[in-house]
Amino acid sequence: MNINASIIDQRLASVVNEIQEKSGAELGIRDEGRLKSVAFVYLCVKTLLDLGDDDAFDCLTEGGGDFGVDAIHISEEYDGEFTVSLFQARYRNNLDGQSNFPEQGIDSLIKAIQYLFNPASRLEHINQRLLAKVEEARSLIRDGYIPQVRALACNNGIRWNSSAQEAINRTGFGEQVTWEHINHERLVKILQSPKPVKDSLQLSGKAIIEDMEFSRVLVGRISVTEIAALIQRHGERLLERNIRRYLGLQGNRVNESIKHTLTSDEKNNFYFYNNGITLICDNFYYNGLQNSDYQVRVENLQIINGGQTCMTIFKTLQEPSLLNQNAQAYVLVRLYQLPPDDQAFVQRITYATNSQNPVDLKDLRANDERQKQLEMDIQALGFNYRRKRSDTSNRQTDITSGVAAEAVLSIWRKKPHQAKFFSREHFGKLYDSIFTDDLNGSQVVLAVLLYRISENRRKRPEQTDPSFVRYGSCFIAMQMGRRLLADMNIKIKDISHQNFQRSQQLIHQKSEDYFNGSVQDIQRALEALYGQQEISLQQLSATFRRGDLISRL
């Protein structure tokens, strides 16, 4: 028995309990064996993409008509491209960890990629959960966005065999599709509790080292081969304070440029082309009697900016020939020794060095004063505001900062298209317009309650619901908010703890009326926009993404 395979198997027991009620109702799965397979897919999605419980479950497409795709996730579009992650998982109760990912599984993924991302092909005999996702992707393709596909083959064994690899090579997909094998070893590596990284950094040439009050700063240069070796030894443990998900080489222009420089005649100029990396540690030591080429011992090392650079260097230099050729390629390194008890200072540095990048900034905003105030205000209403990420499951009274941002932007700021499709900017460019100084806990909780009604219906639509319910949940939530204000005869600014109980009761009593009335609003707006012509799912997806309906509501 493989110890890591056993660890994942034990973890699945609790995961099955988490999703059993949902999967039985939404996916129609009761068989214990299939539930365990679904739990494995769910664990892979949640761990690899770093998603919350509901978002991870929303990716699942298990069931008849799934084209061999057990889960699918579509990223936001950025720089003319978007990423689609396709998961196929094969779980075995044999825990020796020696079984290959099956060849027929790779064949199924190949056929799915060939068929699903061709807008001209007809979608027949496909389940509704997968259909909604595929039409969303096809809508983006028709709008001119280019899909970058990650095919993730997940099992509790070893990689696919050579025949399956030959099938991949024959596809001709090129760099637009990347193939990854995920197994128990990879999952355990990510899930294991982070241990402090102690290591040595071999610098090259001169360096500047300076004491600054209770901190110390070192600025120097380090060979890219040293960076590759550091990532090889410690991997994702170095990125606990950084963005965990690696964006990959394909479909990310910055990472592609890094790779191109390292594989071209320009590699010796890498130092001048790259912004460098920023690291923090509790302590660092070096031989002060030297005047160059310091070997620096570090304790509790973390990369807070430049994680993409480091991972791309590591991925690129995995070829031995490239490793030798890049011995004279260097990168700027900034090493900060910071007081370990001043986490707020660490957060501010992490935010300052990452805020210029288009990344999810929820964690970096967690210690913002407005987030702390909302936490206290919401707690007084009997709810728990989770401004920081947590591994524990959400309860009904828990409100995450991400959901709060999407709900407030949809309902009170009346920008539902930005709420759904610009989530990467909710804690960046849109942060101040969402979390204004006058936003209070009552407004947040009521927005979330309305948003949840609409989102739950999106995930579990009734047979009588129109097709657009799967795409327009944020628009429906916006209209539900308008109805609540009309019944209360107040404006948004008047919502407070003084009328919170009455508002909450109205939502509970009239949720169905609010939802159905808002659906009718959307239906009328669509008819005004398109007339009586039939609207395809791709058109619906594009319509709600662009926000064409806002002026008609």
PDB file of C-alpha atoms in Angstrom, residues 81 83 148-149 174-178 246-253 255-256 259:
ATOM      1  CA  GLU A  81      -7.433  34.530 -24.053  1.00  0.00           C
ATOM      2  CA  THR A  83      -8.175  29.087 -19.822  1.00  0.00           C
ATOM      3  CA  GLN A 148      -6.045  27.687 -23.758  1.00  0.00           C
ATOM      4  CA  VAL A 149      -6.938  24.191 -22.593  1.00  0.00           C
ATOM      5  CA  GLY A 174       0.267  22.064 -30.286  1.00  0.00           C
ATOM      6  CA  GLU A 175       0.816  24.489 -27.422  1.00  0.00           C
ATOM      7  CA  GLN A 176      -2.853  25.421 -27.187  1.00  0.00           C
ATOM      8  CA  VAL A 177      -3.483  22.293 -25.106  1.00  0.00           C
ATOM      9  CA  THR A 178      -1.295  21.255 -22.180  1.00  0.00           C
ATOM     10  CA  TYR A 246       0.907  28.479 -11.472  1.00  0.00           C
ATOM     11  CA  LEU A 247      -0.498  30.021 -14.652  1.00  0.00           C
ATOM     12  CA  GLY A 248       1.527  27.775 -16.938  1.00  0.00           C
ATOM     13  CA  LEU A 249       3.664  28.525 -19.966  1.00  0.00           C
ATOM     14  CA  GLN A 250       1.018  28.448 -22.682  1.00  0.00           C
ATOM     15  CA  GLY A 251      -1.566  31.197 -22.769  1.00  0.00           C
ATOM     16  CA  ASN A 252       0.381  33.489 -20.449  1.00  0.00           C
ATOM     17  CA  ARG A 253       2.403  35.998 -22.414  1.00  0.00           C
ATOM     18  CA  ASN A 255       5.653  33.353 -18.834  1.00  0.00           C
ATOM     19  CA  GLU A 256       6.035  32.587 -22.542  1.00  0.00           C
ATOM     20  CA  LYS A 259      10.694  30.817 -21.543  1.00  0.00           C
TER      21      LYS A 259
END
